[in-house]
Structure formats: C-alpha cells, structure tokens
Short mmCIF file of C-alpha atoms in Angstrom, two decimals:
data_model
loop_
_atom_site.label_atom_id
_atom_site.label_comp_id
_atom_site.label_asym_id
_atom_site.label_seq_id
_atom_site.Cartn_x
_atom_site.Cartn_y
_atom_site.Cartn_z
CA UNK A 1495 -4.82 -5.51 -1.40
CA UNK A 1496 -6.54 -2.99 -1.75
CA UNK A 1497 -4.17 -2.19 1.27
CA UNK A 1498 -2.38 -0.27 1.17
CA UNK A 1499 1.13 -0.51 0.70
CA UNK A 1500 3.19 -0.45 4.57
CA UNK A 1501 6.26 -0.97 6.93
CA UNK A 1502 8.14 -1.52 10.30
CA UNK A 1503 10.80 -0.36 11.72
CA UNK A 1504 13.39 -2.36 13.70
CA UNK A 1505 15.86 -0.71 15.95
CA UNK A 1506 19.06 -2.72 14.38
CA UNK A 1507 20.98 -3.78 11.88
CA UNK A 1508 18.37 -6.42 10.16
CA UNK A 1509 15.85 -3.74 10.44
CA UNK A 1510 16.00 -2.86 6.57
CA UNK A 1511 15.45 -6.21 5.56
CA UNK A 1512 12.63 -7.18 7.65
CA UNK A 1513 10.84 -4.25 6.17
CA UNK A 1514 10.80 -5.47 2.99
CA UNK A 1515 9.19 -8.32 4.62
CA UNK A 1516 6.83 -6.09 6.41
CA UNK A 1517 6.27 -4.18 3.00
CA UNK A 1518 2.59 -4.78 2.97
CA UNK A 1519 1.62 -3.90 6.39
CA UNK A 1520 0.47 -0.82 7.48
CA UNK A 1521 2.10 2.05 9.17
CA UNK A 1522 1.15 2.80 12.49
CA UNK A 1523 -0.59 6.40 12.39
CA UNK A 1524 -0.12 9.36 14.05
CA UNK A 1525 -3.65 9.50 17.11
CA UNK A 1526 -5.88 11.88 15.02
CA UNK A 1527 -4.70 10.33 11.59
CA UNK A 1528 -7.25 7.83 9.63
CA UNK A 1529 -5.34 4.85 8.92
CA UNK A 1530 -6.62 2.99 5.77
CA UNK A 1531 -5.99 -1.20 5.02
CA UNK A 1532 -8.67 -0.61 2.30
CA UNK A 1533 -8.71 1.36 -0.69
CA UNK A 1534 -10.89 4.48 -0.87
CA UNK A 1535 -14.70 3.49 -1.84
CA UNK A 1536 -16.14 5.48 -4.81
CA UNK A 1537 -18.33 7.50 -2.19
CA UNK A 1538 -15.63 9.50 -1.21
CA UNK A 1539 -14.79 10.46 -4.84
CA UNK A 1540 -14.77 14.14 -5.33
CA UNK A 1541 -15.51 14.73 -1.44
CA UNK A 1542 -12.18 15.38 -0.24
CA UNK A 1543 -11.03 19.32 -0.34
CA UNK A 1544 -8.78 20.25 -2.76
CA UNK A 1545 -6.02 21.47 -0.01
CA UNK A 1546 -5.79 18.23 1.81
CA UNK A 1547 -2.30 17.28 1.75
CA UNK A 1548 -2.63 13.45 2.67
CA UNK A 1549 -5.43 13.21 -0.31
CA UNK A 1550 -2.99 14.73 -2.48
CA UNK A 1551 0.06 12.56 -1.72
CA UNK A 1552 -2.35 9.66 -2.39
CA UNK A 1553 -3.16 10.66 -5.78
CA UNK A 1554 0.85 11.63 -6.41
CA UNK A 1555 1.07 8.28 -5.60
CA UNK A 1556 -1.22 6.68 -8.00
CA UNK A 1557 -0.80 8.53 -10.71
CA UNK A 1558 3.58 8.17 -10.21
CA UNK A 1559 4.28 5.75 -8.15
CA UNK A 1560 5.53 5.76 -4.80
CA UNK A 1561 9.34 6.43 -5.71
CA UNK A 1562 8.66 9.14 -8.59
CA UNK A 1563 6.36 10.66 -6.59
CA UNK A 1564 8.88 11.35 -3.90
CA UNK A 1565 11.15 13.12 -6.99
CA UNK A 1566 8.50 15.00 -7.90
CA UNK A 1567 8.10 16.45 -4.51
CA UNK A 1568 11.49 17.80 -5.17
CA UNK A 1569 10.63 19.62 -8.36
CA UNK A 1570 10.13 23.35 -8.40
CA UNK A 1571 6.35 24.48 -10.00
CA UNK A 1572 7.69 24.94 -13.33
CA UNK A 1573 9.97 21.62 -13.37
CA UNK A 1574 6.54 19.87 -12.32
CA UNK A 1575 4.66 20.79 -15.03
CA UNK A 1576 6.96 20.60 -17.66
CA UNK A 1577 7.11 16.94 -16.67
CA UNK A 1578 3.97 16.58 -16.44
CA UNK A 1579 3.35 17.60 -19.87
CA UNK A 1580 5.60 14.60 -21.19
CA UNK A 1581 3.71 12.03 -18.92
CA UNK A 1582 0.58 13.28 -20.10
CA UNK A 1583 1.06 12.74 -23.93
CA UNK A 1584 2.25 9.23 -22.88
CA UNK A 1585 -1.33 8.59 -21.46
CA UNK A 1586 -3.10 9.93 -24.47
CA UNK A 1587 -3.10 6.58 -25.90
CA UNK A 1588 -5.45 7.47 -29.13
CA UNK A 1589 -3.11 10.50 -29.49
CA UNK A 1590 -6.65 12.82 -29.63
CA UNK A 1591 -5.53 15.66 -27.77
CA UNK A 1592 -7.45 14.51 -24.55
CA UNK A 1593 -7.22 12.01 -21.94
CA UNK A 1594 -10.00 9.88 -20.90
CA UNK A 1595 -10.73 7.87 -17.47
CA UNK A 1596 -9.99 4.63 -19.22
CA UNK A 1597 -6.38 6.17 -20.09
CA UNK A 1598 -5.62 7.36 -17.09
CA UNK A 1599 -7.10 3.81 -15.23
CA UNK A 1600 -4.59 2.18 -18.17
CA UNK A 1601 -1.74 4.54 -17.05
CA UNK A 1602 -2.56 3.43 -13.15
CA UNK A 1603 -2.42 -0.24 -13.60
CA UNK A 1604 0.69 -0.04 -15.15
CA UNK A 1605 2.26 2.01 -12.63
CA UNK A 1606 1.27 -0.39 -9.73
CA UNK A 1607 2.50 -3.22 -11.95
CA UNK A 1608 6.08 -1.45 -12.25
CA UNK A 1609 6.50 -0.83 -8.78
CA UNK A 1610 5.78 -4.43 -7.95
CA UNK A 1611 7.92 -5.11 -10.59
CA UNK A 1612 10.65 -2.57 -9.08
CA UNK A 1613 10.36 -3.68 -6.20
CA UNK A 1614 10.79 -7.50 -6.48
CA UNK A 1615 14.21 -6.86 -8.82
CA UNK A 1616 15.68 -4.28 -6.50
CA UNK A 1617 15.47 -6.76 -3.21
CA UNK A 1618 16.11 -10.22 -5.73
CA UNK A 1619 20.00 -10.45 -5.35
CA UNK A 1620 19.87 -9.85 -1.21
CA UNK A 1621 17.80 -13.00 -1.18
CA UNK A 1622 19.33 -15.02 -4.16
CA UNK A 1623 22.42 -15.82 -2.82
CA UNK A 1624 23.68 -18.49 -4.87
CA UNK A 1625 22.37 -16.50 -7.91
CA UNK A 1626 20.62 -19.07 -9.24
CA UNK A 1627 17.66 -17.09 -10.03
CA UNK A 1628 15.62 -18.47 -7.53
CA UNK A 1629 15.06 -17.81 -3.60
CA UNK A 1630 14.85 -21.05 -1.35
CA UNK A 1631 13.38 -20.49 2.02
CA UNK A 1632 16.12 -21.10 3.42
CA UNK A 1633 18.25 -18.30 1.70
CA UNK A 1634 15.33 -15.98 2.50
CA UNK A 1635 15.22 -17.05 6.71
CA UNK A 1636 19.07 -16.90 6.44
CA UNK A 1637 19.27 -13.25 4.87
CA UNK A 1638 16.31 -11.94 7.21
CA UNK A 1639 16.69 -13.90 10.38
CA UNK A 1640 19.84 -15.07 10.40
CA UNK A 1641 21.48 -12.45 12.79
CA UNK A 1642 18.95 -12.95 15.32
CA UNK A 1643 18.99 -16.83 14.94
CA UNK A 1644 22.56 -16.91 15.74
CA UNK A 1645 22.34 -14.50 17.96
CA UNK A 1646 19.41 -14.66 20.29
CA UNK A 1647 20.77 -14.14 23.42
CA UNK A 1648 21.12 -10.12 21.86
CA UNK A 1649 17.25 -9.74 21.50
CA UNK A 1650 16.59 -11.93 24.85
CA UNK A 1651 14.98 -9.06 26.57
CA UNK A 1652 14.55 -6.78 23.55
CA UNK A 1653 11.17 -6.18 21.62
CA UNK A 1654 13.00 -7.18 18.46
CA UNK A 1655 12.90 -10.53 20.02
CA UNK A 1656 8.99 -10.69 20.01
CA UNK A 1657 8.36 -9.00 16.54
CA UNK A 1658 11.10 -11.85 15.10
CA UNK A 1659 9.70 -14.59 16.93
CA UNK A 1660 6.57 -13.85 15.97
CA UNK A 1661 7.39 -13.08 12.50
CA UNK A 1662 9.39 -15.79 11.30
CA UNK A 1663 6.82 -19.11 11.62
CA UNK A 1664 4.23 -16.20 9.61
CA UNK A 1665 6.96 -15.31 6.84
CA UNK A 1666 7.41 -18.88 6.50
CA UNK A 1667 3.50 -19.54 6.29
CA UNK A 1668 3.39 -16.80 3.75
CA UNK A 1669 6.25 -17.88 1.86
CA UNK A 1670 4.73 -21.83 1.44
CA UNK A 1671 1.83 -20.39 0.70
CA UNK A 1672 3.44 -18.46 -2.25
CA UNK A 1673 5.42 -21.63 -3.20
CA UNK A 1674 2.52 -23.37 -5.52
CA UNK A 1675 4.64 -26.13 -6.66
CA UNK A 1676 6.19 -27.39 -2.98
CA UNK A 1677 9.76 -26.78 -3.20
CA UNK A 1678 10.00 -24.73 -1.02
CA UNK A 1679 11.92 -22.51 -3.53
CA UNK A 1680 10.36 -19.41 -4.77
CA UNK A 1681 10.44 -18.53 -8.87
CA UNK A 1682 10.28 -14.88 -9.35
CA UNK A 1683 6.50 -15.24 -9.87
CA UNK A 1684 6.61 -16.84 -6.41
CA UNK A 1685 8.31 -14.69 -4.52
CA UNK A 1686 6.53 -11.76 -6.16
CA UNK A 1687 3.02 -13.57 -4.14
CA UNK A 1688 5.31 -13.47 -1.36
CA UNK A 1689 5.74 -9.97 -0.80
CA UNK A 1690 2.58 -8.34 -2.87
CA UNK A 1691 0.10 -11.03 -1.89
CA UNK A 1692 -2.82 -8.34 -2.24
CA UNK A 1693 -2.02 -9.12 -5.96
CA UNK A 1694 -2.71 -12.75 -6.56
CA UNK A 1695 -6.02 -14.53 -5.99
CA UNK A 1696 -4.45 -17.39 -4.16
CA UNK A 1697 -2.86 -15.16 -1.61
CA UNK A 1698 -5.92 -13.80 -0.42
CA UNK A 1699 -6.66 -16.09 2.56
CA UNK A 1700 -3.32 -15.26 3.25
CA UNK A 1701 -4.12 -11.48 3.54
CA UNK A 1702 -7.10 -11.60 5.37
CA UNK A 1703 -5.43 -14.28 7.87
CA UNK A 1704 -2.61 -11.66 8.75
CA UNK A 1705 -4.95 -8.61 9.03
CA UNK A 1706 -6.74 -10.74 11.35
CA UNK A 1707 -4.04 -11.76 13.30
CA UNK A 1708 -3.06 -7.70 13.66
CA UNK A 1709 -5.73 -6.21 14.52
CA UNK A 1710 -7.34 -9.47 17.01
CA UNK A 1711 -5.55 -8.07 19.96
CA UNK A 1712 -7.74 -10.27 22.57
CA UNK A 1713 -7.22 -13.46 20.43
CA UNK A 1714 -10.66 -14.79 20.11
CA UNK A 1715 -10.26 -15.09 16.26
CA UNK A 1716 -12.99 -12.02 15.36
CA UNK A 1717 -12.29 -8.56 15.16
CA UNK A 1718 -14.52 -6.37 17.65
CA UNK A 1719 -15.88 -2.95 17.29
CA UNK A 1720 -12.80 -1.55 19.43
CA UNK A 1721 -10.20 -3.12 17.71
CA UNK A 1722 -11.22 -2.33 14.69
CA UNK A 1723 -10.69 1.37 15.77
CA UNK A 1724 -7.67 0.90 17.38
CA UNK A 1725 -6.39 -0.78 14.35
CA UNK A 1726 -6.71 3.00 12.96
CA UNK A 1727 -6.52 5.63 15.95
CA UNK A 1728 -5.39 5.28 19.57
CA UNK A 1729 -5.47 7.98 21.66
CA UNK A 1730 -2.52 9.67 23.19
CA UNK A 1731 -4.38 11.17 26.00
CA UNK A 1732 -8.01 10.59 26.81
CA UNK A 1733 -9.94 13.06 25.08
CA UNK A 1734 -12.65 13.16 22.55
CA UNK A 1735 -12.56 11.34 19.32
CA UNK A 1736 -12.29 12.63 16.26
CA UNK A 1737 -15.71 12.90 14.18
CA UNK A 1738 -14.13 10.50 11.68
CA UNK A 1739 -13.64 8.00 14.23
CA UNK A 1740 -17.46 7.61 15.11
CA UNK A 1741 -17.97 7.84 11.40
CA UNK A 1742 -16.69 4.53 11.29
CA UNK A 1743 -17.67 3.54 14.39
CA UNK A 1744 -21.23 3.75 12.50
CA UNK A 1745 -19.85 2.20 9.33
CA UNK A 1746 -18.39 -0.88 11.00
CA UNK A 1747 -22.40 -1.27 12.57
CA UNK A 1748 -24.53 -0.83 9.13
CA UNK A 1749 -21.57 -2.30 7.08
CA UNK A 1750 -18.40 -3.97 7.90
CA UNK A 1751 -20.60 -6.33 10.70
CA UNK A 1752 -22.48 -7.67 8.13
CA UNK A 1753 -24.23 -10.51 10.12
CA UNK A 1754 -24.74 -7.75 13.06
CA UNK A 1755 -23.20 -10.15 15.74
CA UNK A 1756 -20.79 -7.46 17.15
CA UNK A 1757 -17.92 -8.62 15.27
CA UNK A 1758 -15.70 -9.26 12.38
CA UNK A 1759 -15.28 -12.64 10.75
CA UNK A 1760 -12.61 -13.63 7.82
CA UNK A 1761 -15.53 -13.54 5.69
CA UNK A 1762 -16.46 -10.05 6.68
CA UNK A 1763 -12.95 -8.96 7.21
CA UNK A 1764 -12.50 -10.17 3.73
CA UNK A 1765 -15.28 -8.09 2.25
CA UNK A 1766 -13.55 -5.26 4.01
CA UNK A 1767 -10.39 -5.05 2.72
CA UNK A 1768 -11.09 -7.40 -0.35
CA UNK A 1769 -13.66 -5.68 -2.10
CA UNK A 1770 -14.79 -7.95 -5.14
CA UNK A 1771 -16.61 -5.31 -7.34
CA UNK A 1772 -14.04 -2.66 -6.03
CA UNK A 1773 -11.49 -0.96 -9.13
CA UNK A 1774 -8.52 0.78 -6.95
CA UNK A 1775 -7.50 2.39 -10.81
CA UNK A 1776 -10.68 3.15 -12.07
CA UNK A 1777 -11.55 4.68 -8.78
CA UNK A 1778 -8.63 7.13 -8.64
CA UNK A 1779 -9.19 7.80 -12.37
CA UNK A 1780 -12.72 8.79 -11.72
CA UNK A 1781 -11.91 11.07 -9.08
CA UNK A 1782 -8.64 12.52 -11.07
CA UNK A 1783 -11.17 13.28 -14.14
CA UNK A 1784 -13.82 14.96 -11.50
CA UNK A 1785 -11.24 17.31 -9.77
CA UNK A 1786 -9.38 18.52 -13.32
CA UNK A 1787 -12.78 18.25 -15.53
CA UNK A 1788 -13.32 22.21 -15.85
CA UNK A 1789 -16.11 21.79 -18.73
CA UNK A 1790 -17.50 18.64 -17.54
CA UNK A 1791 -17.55 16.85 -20.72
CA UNK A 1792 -16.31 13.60 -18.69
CA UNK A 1793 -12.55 13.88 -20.25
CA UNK A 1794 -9.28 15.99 -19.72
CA UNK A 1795 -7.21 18.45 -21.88
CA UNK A 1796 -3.64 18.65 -21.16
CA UNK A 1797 -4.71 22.60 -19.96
CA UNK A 1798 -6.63 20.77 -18.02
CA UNK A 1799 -4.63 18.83 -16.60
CA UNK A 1800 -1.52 21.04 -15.82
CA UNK A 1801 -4.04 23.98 -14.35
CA UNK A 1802 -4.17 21.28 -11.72
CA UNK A 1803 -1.04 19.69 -11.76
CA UNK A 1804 -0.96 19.85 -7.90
CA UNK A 1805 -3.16 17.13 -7.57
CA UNK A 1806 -1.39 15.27 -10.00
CA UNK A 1807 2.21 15.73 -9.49
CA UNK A 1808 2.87 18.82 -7.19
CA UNK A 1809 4.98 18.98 -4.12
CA UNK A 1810 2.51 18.98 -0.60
CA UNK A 1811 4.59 17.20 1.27
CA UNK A 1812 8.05 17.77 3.17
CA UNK A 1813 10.95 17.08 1.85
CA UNK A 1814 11.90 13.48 2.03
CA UNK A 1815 15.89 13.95 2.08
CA UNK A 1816 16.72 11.59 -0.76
CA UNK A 1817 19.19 11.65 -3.23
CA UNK A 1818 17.27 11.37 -6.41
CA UNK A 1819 19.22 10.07 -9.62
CA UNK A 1820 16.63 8.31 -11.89
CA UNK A 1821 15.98 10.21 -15.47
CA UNK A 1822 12.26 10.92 -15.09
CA UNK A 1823 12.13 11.90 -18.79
CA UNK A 1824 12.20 8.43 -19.39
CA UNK A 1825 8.53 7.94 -17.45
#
C-alpha cells in the first residue's frame, strides 16, 4: 500500500517469524518522528532539504531496494559511485546517454517487484513444509503459532500472549482472503497477497480493515482526530507538539475527514492510504529528476546523477551490522 513497508518485534523465539507476518505493518516511531502508512503526495516533491537523512534513506530505498540499500550504506564514497555508474547505464533504457523520469519510474517498479519477489522465495521453504510448492493454512499457523499453541501456559501472563491471540484469527482472515479459490492452500501467487496485500486489488479491503483495526484504539469502528495522531507521534513527556503534528492535525480537518463528521470511515481511511490517482514510482522519479536536474531540461546525465549520488545511493545512515555477501555488480 502505499504503506509503507513495517514490523514487530516479539521478545522470543517465534519472534522472527511473526515478523514476516507483521511485514506490512508499520514501525512504531520514535515521539518527535513522523510516521507515514501512506506514500509521500507529490506536494512534498522537491520540499524536503537536501541534508535530511530520513528523506534520503527513503529515496536509497526506492531507487535500491530495501536490502541493497543497506549494502550500499556500507560502501565507501568512491565504491558508491562507481556502482552507481553501472546501475545507471542499466536504467538508460534507449541507451541515449541520459536518463529520463519514465526510466527511472521503470527502474522503481521493478525494484519493488523484486523485493516482493525476494521476499516471498526467501520465507517459502519455512512455510512449505511438505515441499509441495504450496502453503496450507495449516502449515503456515503451525510454523508461526505453533510454539505458543502448544505452549500457552508460557505466554499466560506475557504480552506475547495478547499480540498472538490477537493475531492469529487476523492472519487467518488475511490468509482466506488471499486464498481466491477456497482451499485453504495458498499458490505462490496466493501467498504473495498474503503478505504484500498493498499489491493486489482484492486485498485492499483487507488493508484498510487492519489499519482500522490499529489505529481504532476506542473501538467504535472510525478513526478520530486523536488517534489518527497517535497512530504517528505519542508523546514521551507532556510537552509541546511538534509543528508537523498540527500540520496534520489541519490536514486530517480540510482532507482526510472528508465528510467533516470528526472522523475517519473505511471509505475515507481508504482514500488515505489508498490513493487511486496516486504513482508511488513516478512520484519518487519526479522528485529524483528535480533534486539531480542541474540544467533543468527535465532529464539526467550520468554527471548528473553521480554529482548527487548521495541522494541516490550514499551512506546517511548508521551502520546496520550486517554481513553483506550478495554481488551487487550483478544489479
């Protein structure tokens, strides 16, 4: 969705597995930190200053991927660019010497699409246990949940407890809801709904039903003014808010609360997060070809380009302590 992409934690040995499960919710932020479950609107395109670390890491992210952006982050300035270089004569399609915002949307799409892709095959074989290339729901509750089904009396008193018990009946809604033919067994197209439902059309009830169900804290099915904010920012001590924070204070008044009631219903929670005339590539190529477009003639050189390869590629955040292996050549 245009959600952003997401996780839990667990405290215990399951923990990793649920978070694949969790992959598409949203991380709790840090108090003063905007927290996003909708892609960036085209307003904000070119807005942003060039040394904001968080902006950057989202365009490292669209432009690599999540996972090669983290290797990148690793790379020394002159490793960077050098790689750079190679990716950028893979998005010059036309082979012209310049790259264009419908390259770079092209080369955006298909990075999402491989880290869905990536995704799904690296978690496949924990779920398909009897390697039939499919995943039943059963083999799916058993590999998650199965711990903590036969062994509830651990989590009695625990918060795990809570998160599984409330997790389980909604990963098994999700799942039928993925399973288009019945069987309760998911094809790879299946299970791919299952845990990128942001992705297919007939997931999207789906999506707005769980952001509703996160963010409705008193239960009365709509999504007030104040939990929409806390959804994003909670304070740890009571002090001011942030100017962002009664920025969208005003934006969920003239825009999110469309029918001015004081509240959020699927329907407007679904125009939130769901935007129909809303292009998360073309977006991020737009504002990639503003930031780098030195002679404004509405494309990119690869000078261009690599004189701002720290938006692109470069390291701004800290060092994320993995042991990276992949061949990025091969991008």
């Amino acid at each position: 969705m245009a959600r952003g992409g997401r996780g839990r934690r667990l405290g215990f040995a399951l923990g990793l597995l649920l978070v694949l499960v969790l992959a598409p919710r949203v991380l709790r932020a840090k108090p003063t930190v905007r927290k996003e479950r909708v892609v960036r609107p085209d307003s904000e395109l070119g807005e942003r200053p060039p040394e904001d670390n968080q902006s950057f890491q989202y365009d490292h992210e669209a432009f690599l991927g999540k996972e090669d952006s983290k290797t990148f982050d690793q790379l020394t300035p002159d490793e960077s660019k050098e790689r750079l270089g190679k990716i950028v004569d893979r998005i010059d399609n036309d082979g012209d010497g310049f790259v264009t915002t419908e390259e770079l949307k092209t080369w955006i799409k298909r990075v999402q699409k491989r880290y869905i892709f990536d995704n799904v095959a690296k978690v496949w074989k924990d779920y398909d246990r009897d390697k039939d290339d499919k995943i039943s729901w059963e083999e799916y509750k058993q590999a998650t949940y199965g711990y903590y089904l036969g062994n509830p009396a651990e989590f009695h008193d625990s918060s795990d407890h809570h998160t599984f018990k409330k997790m389980l009946p909604r990963d098994e809604r999700r799942f039928k809801a993925a399973d288009l033919d019945g069987d309760l067994t998911a094809t790879r197209e299946e299970f791919t709904a299952f845990l990128h439902p942001e992705e297919f059309e007939h997931m999207k009830e789906i999506v707005v039903l769980e952001t509703l169900e996160d963010i409705d804290k008193n239960g009365d099915g709509f999504v007030d003014q104040d939990e929409y904010i806390a959804d994003m920012f909670s304070h740890e001590e009571n002090g001011p808010e942030p100017d962002w924070v009664l920025s969208e204070r005003e934006q969920f008044n003239e825009f999110r609360d469309l029918n001015k009631d004081g509240k959020l219903d699927k329907d407007e929670i679904r125009h939130w997060i769901l935007p129909q005339d809303y292009d998360h590539a073309q977006a991020e190529a737009r504002h990639l070809v503003y930031e780098s477009d030195k002679n404004k003639d509405e494309k990119l050189t690869k000078e261009e380009i690599l004189e701002n390869w720290n938006m692109f590629v470069g390291s701004q955040a800290t060092n994320y302590g993995e042991d990276l292996t992949k061949n990025h050549d091969e991008l």
